[in-house]
Each structure stands twice: as C-alpha cells, then as structure tokens.
CSV table of C-alpha atoms and ligand atoms in Angstrom, one decimal:
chain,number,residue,atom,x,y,z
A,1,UNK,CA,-12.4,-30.7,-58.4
A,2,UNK,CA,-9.3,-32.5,-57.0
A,3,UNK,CA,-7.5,-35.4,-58.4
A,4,UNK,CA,-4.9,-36.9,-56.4
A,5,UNK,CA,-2.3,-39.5,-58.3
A,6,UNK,CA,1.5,-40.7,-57.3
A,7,UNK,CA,4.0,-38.0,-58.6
A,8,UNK,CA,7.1,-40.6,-57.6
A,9,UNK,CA,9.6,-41.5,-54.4
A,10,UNK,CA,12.2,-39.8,-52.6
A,11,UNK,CA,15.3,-41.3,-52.3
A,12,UNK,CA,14.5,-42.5,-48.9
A,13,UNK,CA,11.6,-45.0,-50.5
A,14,UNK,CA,9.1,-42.2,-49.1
A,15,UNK,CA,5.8,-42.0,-51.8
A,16,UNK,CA,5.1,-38.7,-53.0
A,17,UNK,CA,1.4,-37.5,-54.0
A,18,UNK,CA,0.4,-35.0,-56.9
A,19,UNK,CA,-2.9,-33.3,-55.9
A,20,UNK,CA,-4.6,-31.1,-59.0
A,21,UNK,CA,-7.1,-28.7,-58.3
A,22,UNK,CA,-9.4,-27.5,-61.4
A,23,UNK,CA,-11.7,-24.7,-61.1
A,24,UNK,CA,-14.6,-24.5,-63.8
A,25,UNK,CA,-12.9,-22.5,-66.4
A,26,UNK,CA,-10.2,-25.2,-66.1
A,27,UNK,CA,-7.7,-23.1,-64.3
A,28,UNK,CA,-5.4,-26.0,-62.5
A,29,UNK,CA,-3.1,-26.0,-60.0
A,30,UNK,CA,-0.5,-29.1,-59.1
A,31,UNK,CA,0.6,-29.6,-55.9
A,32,UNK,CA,3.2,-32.0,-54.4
A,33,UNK,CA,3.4,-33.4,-50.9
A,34,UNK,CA,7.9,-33.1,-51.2
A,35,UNK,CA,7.9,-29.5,-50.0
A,36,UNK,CA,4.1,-28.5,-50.0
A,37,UNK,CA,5.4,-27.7,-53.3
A,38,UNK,CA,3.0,-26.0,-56.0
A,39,UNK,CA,4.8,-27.7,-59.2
A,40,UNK,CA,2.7,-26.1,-61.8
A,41,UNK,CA,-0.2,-23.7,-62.7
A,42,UNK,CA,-2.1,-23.4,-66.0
A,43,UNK,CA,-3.8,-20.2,-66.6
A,44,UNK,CA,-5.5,-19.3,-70.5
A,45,UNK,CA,-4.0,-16.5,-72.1
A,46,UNK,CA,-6.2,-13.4,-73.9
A,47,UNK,CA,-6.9,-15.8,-76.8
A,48,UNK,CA,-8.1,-18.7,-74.0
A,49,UNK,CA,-5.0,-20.5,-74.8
A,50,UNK,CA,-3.1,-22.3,-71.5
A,51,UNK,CA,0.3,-22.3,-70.4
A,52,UNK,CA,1.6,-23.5,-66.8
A,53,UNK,CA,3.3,-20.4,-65.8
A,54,UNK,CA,5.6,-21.8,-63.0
A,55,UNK,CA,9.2,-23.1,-63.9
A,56,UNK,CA,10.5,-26.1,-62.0
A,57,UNK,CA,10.5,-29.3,-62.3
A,58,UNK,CA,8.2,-32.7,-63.4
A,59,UNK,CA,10.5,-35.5,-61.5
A,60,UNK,CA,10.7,-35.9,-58.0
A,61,UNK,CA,14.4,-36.3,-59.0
A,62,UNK,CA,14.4,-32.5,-60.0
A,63,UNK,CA,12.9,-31.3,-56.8
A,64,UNK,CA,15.4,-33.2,-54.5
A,65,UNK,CA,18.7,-32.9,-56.6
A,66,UNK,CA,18.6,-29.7,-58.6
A,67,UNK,CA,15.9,-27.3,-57.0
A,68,UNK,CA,16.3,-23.7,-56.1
A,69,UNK,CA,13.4,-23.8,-54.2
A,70,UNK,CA,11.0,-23.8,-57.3
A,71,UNK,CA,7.5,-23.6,-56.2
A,72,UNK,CA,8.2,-25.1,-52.5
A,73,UNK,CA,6.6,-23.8,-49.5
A,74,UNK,CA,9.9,-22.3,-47.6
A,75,UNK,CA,10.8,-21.9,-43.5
A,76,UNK,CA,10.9,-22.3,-40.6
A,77,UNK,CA,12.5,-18.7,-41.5
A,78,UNK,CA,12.3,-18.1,-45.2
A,79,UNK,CA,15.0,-15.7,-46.2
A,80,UNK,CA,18.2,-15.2,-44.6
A,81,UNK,CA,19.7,-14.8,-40.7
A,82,UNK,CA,23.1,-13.4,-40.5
A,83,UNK,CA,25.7,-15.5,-39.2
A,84,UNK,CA,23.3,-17.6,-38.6
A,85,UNK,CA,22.9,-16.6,-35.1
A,86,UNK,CA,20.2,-14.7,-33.0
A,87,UNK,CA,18.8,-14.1,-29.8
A,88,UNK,CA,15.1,-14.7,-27.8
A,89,UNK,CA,15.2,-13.5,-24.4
A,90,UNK,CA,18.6,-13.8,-23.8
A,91,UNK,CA,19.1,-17.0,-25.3
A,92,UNK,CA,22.0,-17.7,-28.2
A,93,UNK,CA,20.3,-19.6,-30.8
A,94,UNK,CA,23.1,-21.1,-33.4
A,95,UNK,CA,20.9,-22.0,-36.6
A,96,UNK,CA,22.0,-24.2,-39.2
A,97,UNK,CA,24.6,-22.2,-41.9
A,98,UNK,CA,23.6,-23.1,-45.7
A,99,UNK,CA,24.8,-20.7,-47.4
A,100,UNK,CA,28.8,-20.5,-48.1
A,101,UNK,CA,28.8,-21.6,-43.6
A,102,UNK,CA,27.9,-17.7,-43.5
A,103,UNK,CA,24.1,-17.4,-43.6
A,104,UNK,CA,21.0,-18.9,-43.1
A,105,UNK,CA,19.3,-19.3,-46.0
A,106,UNK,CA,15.5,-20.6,-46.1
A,107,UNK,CA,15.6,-22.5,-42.6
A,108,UNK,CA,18.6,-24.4,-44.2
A,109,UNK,CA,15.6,-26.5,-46.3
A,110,UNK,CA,13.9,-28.8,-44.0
A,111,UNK,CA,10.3,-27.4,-44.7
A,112,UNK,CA,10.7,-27.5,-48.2
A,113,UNK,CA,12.4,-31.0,-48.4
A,114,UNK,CA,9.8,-32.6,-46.0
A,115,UNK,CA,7.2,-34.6,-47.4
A,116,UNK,CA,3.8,-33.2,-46.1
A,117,UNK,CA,1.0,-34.8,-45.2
A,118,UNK,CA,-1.7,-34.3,-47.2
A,119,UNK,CA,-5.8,-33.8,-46.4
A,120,UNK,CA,-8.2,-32.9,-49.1
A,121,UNK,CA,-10.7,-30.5,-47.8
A,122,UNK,CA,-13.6,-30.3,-50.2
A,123,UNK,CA,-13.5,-29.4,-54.2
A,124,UNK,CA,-11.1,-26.4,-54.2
A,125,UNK,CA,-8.8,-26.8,-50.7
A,126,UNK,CA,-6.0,-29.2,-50.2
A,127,UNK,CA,-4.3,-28.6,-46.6
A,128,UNK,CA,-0.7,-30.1,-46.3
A,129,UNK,CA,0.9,-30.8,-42.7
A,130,UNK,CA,4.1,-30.9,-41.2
A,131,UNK,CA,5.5,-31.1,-37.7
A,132,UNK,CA,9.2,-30.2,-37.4
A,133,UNK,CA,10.9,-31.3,-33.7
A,134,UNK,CA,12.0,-28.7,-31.5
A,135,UNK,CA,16.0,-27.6,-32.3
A,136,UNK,CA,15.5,-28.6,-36.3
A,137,UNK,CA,18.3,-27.1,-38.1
A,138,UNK,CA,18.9,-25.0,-34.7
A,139,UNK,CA,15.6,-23.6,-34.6
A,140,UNK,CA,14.1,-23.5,-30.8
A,141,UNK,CA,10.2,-25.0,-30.7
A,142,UNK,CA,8.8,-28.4,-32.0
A,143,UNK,CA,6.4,-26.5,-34.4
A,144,UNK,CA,3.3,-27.9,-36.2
A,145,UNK,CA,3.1,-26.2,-39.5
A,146,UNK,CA,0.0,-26.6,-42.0
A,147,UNK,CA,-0.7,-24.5,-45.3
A,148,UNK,CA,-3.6,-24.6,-47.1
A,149,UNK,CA,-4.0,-24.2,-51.0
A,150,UNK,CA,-7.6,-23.0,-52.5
A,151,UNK,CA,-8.1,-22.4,-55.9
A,152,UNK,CA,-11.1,-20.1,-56.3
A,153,UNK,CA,-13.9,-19.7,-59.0
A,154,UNK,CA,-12.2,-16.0,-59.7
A,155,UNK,CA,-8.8,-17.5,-60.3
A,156,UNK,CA,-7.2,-16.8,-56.9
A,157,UNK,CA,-4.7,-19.5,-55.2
A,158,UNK,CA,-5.1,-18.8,-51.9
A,159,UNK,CA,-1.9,-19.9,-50.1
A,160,UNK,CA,-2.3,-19.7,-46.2
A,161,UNK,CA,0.0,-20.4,-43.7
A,162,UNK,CA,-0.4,-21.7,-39.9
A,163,UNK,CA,2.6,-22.8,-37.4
A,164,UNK,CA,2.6,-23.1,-33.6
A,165,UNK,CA,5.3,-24.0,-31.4
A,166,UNK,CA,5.9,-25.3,-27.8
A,167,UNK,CA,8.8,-22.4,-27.6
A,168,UNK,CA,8.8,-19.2,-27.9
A,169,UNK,CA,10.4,-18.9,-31.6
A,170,UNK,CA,10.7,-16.9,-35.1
A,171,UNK,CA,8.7,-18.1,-37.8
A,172,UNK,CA,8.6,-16.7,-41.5
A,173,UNK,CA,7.2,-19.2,-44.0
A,174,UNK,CA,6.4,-18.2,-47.8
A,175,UNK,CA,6.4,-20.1,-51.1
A,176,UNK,CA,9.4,-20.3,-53.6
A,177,UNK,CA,7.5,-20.4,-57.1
A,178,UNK,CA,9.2,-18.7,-59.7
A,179,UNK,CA,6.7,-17.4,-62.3
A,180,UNK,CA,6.7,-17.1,-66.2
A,181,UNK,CA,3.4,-15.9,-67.5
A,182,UNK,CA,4.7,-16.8,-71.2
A,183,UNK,CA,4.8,-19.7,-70.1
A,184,UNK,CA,8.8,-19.8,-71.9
A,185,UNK,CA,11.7,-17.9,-72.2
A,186,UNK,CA,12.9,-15.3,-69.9
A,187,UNK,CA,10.7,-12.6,-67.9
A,188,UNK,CA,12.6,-9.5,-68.7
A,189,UNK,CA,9.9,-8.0,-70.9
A,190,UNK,CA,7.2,-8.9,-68.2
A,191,UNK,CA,6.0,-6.0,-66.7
A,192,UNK,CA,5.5,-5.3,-62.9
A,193,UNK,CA,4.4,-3.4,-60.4
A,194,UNK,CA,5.1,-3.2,-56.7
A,195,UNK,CA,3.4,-1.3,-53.9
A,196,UNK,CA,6.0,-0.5,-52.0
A,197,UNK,CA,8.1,3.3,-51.9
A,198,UNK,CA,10.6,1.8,-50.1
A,199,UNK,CA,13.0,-1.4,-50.1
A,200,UNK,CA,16.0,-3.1,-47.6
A,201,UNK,CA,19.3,-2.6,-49.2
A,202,UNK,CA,21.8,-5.3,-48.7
A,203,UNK,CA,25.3,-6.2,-48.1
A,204,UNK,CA,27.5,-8.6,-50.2
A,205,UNK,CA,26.2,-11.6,-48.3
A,206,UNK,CA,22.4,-10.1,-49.0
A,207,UNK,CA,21.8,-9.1,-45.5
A,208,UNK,CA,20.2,-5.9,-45.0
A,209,UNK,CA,22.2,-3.2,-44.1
A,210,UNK,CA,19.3,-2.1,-41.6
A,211,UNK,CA,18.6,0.8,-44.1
A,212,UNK,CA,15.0,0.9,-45.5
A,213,UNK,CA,15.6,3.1,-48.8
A,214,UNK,CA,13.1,5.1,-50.8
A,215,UNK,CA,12.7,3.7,-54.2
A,216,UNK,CA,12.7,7.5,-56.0
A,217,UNK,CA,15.1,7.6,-58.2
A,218,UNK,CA,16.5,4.0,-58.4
A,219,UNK,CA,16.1,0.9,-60.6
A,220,UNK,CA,13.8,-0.6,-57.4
A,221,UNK,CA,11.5,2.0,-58.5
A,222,UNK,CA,8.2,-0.2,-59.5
A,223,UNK,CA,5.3,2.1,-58.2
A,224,UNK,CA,3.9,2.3,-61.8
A,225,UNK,CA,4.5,-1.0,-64.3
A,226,UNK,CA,7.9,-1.4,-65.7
A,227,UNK,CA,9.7,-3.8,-67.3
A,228,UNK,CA,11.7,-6.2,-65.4
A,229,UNK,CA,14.3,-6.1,-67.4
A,230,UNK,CA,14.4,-2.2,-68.0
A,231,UNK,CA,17.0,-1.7,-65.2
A,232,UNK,CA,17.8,-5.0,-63.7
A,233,UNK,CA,21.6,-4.7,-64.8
A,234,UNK,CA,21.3,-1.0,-63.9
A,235,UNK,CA,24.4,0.7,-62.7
A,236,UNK,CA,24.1,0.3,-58.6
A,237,UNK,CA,25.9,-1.9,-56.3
A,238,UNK,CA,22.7,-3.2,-55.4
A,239,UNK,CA,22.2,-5.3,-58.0
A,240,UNK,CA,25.8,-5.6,-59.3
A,241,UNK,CA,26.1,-8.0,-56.1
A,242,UNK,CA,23.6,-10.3,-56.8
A,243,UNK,CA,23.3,-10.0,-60.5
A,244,UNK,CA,20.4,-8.0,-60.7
A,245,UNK,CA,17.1,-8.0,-58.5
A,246,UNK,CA,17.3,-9.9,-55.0
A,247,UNK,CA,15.4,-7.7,-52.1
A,248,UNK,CA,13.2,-7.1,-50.0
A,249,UNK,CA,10.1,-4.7,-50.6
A,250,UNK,CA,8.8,-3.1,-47.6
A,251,UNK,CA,4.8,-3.1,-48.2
A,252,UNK,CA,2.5,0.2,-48.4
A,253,UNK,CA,-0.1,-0.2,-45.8
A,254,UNK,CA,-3.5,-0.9,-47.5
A,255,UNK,CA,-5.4,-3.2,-49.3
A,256,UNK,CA,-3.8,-2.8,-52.6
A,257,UNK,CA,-2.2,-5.4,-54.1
A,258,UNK,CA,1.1,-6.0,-53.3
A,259,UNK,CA,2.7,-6.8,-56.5
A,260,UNK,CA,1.1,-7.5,-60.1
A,261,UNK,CA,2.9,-8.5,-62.9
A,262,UNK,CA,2.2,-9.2,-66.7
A,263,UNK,CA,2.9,-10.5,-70.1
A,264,UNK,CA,2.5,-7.6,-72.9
A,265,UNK,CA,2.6,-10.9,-75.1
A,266,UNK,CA,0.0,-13.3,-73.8
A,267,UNK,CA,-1.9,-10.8,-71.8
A,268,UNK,CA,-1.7,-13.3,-68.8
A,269,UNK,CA,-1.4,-11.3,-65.8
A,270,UNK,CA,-1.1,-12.3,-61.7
A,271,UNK,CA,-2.3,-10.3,-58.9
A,272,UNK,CA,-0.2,-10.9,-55.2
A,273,UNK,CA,-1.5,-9.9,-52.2
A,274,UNK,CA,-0.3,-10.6,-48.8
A,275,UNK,CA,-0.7,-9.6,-45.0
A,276,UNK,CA,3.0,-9.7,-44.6
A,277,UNK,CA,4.6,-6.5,-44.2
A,278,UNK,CA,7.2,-7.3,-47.6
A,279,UNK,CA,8.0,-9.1,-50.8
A,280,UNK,CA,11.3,-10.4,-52.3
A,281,UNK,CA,12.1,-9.9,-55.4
A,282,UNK,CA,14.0,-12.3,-57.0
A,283,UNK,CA,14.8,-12.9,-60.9
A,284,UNK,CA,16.5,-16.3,-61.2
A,285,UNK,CA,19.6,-14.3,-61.1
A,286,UNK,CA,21.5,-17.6,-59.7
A,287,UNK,CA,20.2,-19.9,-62.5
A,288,UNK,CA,22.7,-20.4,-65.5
A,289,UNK,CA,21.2,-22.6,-68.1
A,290,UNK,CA,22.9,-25.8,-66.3
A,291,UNK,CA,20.3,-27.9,-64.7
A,292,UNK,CA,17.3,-29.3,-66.2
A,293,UNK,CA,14.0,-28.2,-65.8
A,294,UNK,CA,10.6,-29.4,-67.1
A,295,UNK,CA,10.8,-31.4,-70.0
A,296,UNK,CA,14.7,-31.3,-69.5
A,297,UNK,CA,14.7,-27.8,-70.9
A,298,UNK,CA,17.3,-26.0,-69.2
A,299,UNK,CA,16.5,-23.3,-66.3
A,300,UNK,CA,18.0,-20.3,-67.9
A,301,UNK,CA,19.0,-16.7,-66.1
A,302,UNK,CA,15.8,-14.5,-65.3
A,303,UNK,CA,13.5,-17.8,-66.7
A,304,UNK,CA,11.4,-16.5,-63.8
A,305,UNK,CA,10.5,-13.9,-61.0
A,306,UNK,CA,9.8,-15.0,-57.8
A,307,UNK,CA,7.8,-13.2,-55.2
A,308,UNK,CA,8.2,-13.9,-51.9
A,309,UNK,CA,5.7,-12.5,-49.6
A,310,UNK,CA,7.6,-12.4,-46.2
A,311,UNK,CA,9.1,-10.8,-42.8
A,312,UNK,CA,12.0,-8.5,-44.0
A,313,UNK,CA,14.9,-10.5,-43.9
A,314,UNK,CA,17.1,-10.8,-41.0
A,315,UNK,CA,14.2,-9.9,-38.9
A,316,UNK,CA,15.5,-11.8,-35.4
A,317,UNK,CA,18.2,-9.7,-35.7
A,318,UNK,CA,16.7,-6.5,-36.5
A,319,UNK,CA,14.9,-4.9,-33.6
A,320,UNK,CA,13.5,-1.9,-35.8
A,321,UNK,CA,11.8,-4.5,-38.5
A,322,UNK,CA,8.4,-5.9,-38.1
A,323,UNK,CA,9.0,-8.7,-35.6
A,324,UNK,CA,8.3,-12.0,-36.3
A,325,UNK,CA,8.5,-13.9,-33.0
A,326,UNK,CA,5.7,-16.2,-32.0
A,327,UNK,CA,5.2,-17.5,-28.0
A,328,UNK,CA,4.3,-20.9,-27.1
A,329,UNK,CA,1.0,-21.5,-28.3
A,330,UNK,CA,0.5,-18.5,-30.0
A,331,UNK,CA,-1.3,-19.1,-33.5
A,332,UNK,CA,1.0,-17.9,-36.3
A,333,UNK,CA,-1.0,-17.2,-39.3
A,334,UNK,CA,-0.6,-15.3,-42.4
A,335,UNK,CA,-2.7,-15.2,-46.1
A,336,UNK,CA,-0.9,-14.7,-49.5
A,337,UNK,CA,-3.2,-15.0,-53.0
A,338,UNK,CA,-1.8,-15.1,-56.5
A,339,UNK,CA,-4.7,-14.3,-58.4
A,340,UNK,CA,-4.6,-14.9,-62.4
A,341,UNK,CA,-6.2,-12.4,-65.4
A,342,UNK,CA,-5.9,-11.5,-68.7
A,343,UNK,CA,-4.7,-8.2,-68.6
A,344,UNK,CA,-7.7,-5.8,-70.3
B,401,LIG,C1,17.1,-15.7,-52.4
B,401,LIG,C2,18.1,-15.8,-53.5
B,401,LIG,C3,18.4,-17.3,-53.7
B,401,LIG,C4,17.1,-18.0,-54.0
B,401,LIG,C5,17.2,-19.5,-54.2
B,401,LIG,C6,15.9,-16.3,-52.8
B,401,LIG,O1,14.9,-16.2,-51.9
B,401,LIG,O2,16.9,-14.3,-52.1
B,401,LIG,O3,19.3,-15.2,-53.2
B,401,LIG,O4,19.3,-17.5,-54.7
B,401,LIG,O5,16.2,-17.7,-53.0
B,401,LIG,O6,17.8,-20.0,-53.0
C-alpha cells in the first residue's frame, strides 16, 4: 500500500510530498520528493516491537538547513573529485568545489536538494524523477535521472538507479541514509560485517591515495562481524583524519551481501547488497550533538552508519578504478537492496 500526503514547502514556495509504502507485516518506508529522500523506515524488532531505524529529520526545514545528506538520494557523482577537476577525452571539466573550495563532495548537492517528481507505480514501487541541465554544478550532460523505491513482501527496499545523458559524462548516484537499528543512541555496539578484503586509503582531504589496501591486520578489518565501535578510534592515521571510519570498501566479487549489520540489543538486522563495485563507510564522524534531528533530539557522534553503495571515490580521476563514465545515450543503471531481519 502507498499513501501519499504533503510533508511541507521549500523555501522557494515549492510543495513537497511524503509517499509511505507499507508491506503486510507493516514494514513502512517514508519517502520525500526534496532529495528522493527516504526520511524514515520502521522495521519490528525480535519481540515485533517497531522502531524507524534511519536518523534525520521530520521538517522540511531540517532537510534544507541542517542535513548531512540524511537519507537523500546523492549525485550526479556521489563521493568526492579531487580538486574538483577531471578530464573526458581531453576535455577539462571544472566541477563545482563544496568542500573547504578543495573537493567535490556529493555533486556539490543538486540531486539531493532537488525536488523530484514523483509517480506511484503500483502497491509497493514509487519512481521519483529528475532532469538536471547539461553543465549543473560543472558537470558535462543534461542528464535525466529516475530511482525507483520497492518495498518487498520479504522486507527488501529495493533502491534502483537510472540516469542518461546527451554527453558523454561520469555518473555515481547512491543514497545518504544513516542507519540506527536501535532505533536511539549511538551505533558503536552495532555489529557489522563487510565483504570486502580490501579498502581505498585516503589522504587528509579523503581522497584516495590510489592505494587499494588489504584489510588483514587493520581496524578496516570486517570480514567476520565486529563491533563498530571496537576499533573506530583505533591507532592509524586512517581514521585519526577523519575521526574514525570514512572509506571506501572495494567489493568481493559474488553474490554475497555486501555489508550486513545488527543490533545485539533489538535483534534488528539489515542486509545491503549492491552491483556497484564498493561501499562507504561512514559513522556520523562529522555530527556533534549541535543540530536537531527528529523530534528535535540532537544528531549525536556515530548516531548512525551510513553505507554508501558506490564507484570508488575519485573514480574520473583514477584510471586503475572501476570506471564510471557513461556515453550519450547509454543507459546507466545500477540495483542496491537494504533488506531488514531479526537476527536468529
Ligand atoms: C562523506 C563524509 C561526509 C558525509 C556527509 C560522506 O559520504 O564520506 O566525509 O561528512 O558524507 O557529507
């Protein structure tokens, strides 16, 4: 079932629509039109008790003013281009510089600021639609994006994305929610698990050095569960520079899921997986307790994980990545399911 009601207007006067999508063991997922933005998800715990389990916001004020990115669908490139700068055939492209005027972070925000147009496609799938104009934020290529959001009987939000441009151009697009399977507090004693034997380290301005590291032997080590918090302040430059986790996995081949994460506590527990080649972890390092969240209680360090299924950062400048360039016309299109348990 879908219900679709007014969640409030932009500054600009522009109306914004909440969409809910409720499976039959009342599972529910709320999704906004600002920023294709999936505001909250309620998901029973092992005594069939609910929680939403994303942090964020309930005001449209929140989302425009104070955001982080909280639940918002992110591009045209999610993650970050050094110097903002990179080339296509030769060409210079000078991209839009939102972080400190040294990097690009996130496509500089258009996609996730935009209100989307919004199409319900039958009981469980909500599509959302958005054309950005060729040279947005830099970017070469007007480019029709569209994501889809399904909520399945099995408890799988099915997030997929599809772009195409008039220009040849890079795309990465992924979603910004930042999860809490308590439901409160922080996420340190969550445990997770990532697929991945390697990761990008970074420099100080969290671009990868180009190195792709084996995770033997360090805190980025989460082939087999472990608690967030176990080593995020662990002794290694790595995290020391951003305050704890803030990379990029590179993805094990294979079906596997990418990531899964749970709550020791409420048993709740989320599945990711993803046809992109990595994931980004990232813990809320950045958050401080200062701006209001839901219910005006404050967004505190490591109040959730994020992860964000992706191209390796830095891709259009890193020839030895997994590309991410599309041609005119070409169909860009890429699949990323969080699928909620209880953990047995
Ligand atoms: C980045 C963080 C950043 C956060 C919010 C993440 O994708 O890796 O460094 O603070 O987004 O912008």
């Amino acid at each position: 079932m879908i219900v679709r009601d007014v969640f409030g207007t932009t500054e600009k006067g522009e109306r914004v629509d909440i969409f809910t999508i409720k499976n039959s063991s009342e599972t529910a997922v709320d999704i906004i039109t600002y920023g294709a933005t999936i505001n909250s998800i309620y998901v029973a715990d092992k005594n069939g008790e609910f929680a939403d389990v994303l942090c964020g916001f309930d005001t449209i004020e929140g989302h425009e003013k104070l955001s982080n990115y909280q639940g918002m669908t992110v591009g045209r490139y999610a993650n970050r281009i050094a110097n903002g700068e990179f080339e296509i055939d030769g060409v210079k492209y000078e991209v839009v510089k939102n972080e400190k005027g040294i990097t690009s972070l996130h496509g500089g925000g258009e996609l996730s600021h935009a209100v989307w147009k919004a199409i319900i496609i039958d009981d469980s799938s909500l599509e959302m639609t958005y054309t950005s104009p060729d040279g947005a934020n830099g970017f070469p290529g007007k480019v029709d994006f569209k994501v889809t959001f399904t909520l399945h009987e099995d408890n799988a939000l099915e997030v997929k994305y599809f772009a195409v441009s008039d220009k040849k151009t890079v795309i990465n697009m992924t979603n910004h929610a930042y999860f809490n399977l308590a439901g409160k507090g922080d996420i340190l004693n969550h445990m997770l698990k990532i697929n991945a034997d390697a990761y990008t380290p970074t420099d100080a301005t969290s671009i990868p050095t180009g190195e792709i590291r084996p995770v033997e032997g360090t805190a980025f080590d989460f082939r087999e569960f472990k608690q967030i918090g176990k080593e995020i302040h662990a002794d290694d430059i790595q995290l020391d520079q951003c305050k704890g986790y803030d990379h990029n996995f590179c993805l094990n081949d294979g079906d596997d899921a990418a990531a899964i994460a749970y709550d020791p506590e409420s048993g709740r527990m989320m599945e990711v997986f993803t046809d992109l080649p990595g994931v980004q972890l990232y813990c809320g390092n950045f958050l401080d307790g200062t701006r209001p969240g839901k219910k005006g209680e404050p967004l505190i360090q490591h109040c959730g994980f994020c992860l964000e299924t992706q191209y390796y950062p830095n891709t259009p400048n890193m020839p030895a990545f997994p590309q991410c360039t599309v041609d005119a016309g070409e169909k860009f299109e890429s699949t990323t399911v969080f699928r909620f348990s209880v953990k047995k």
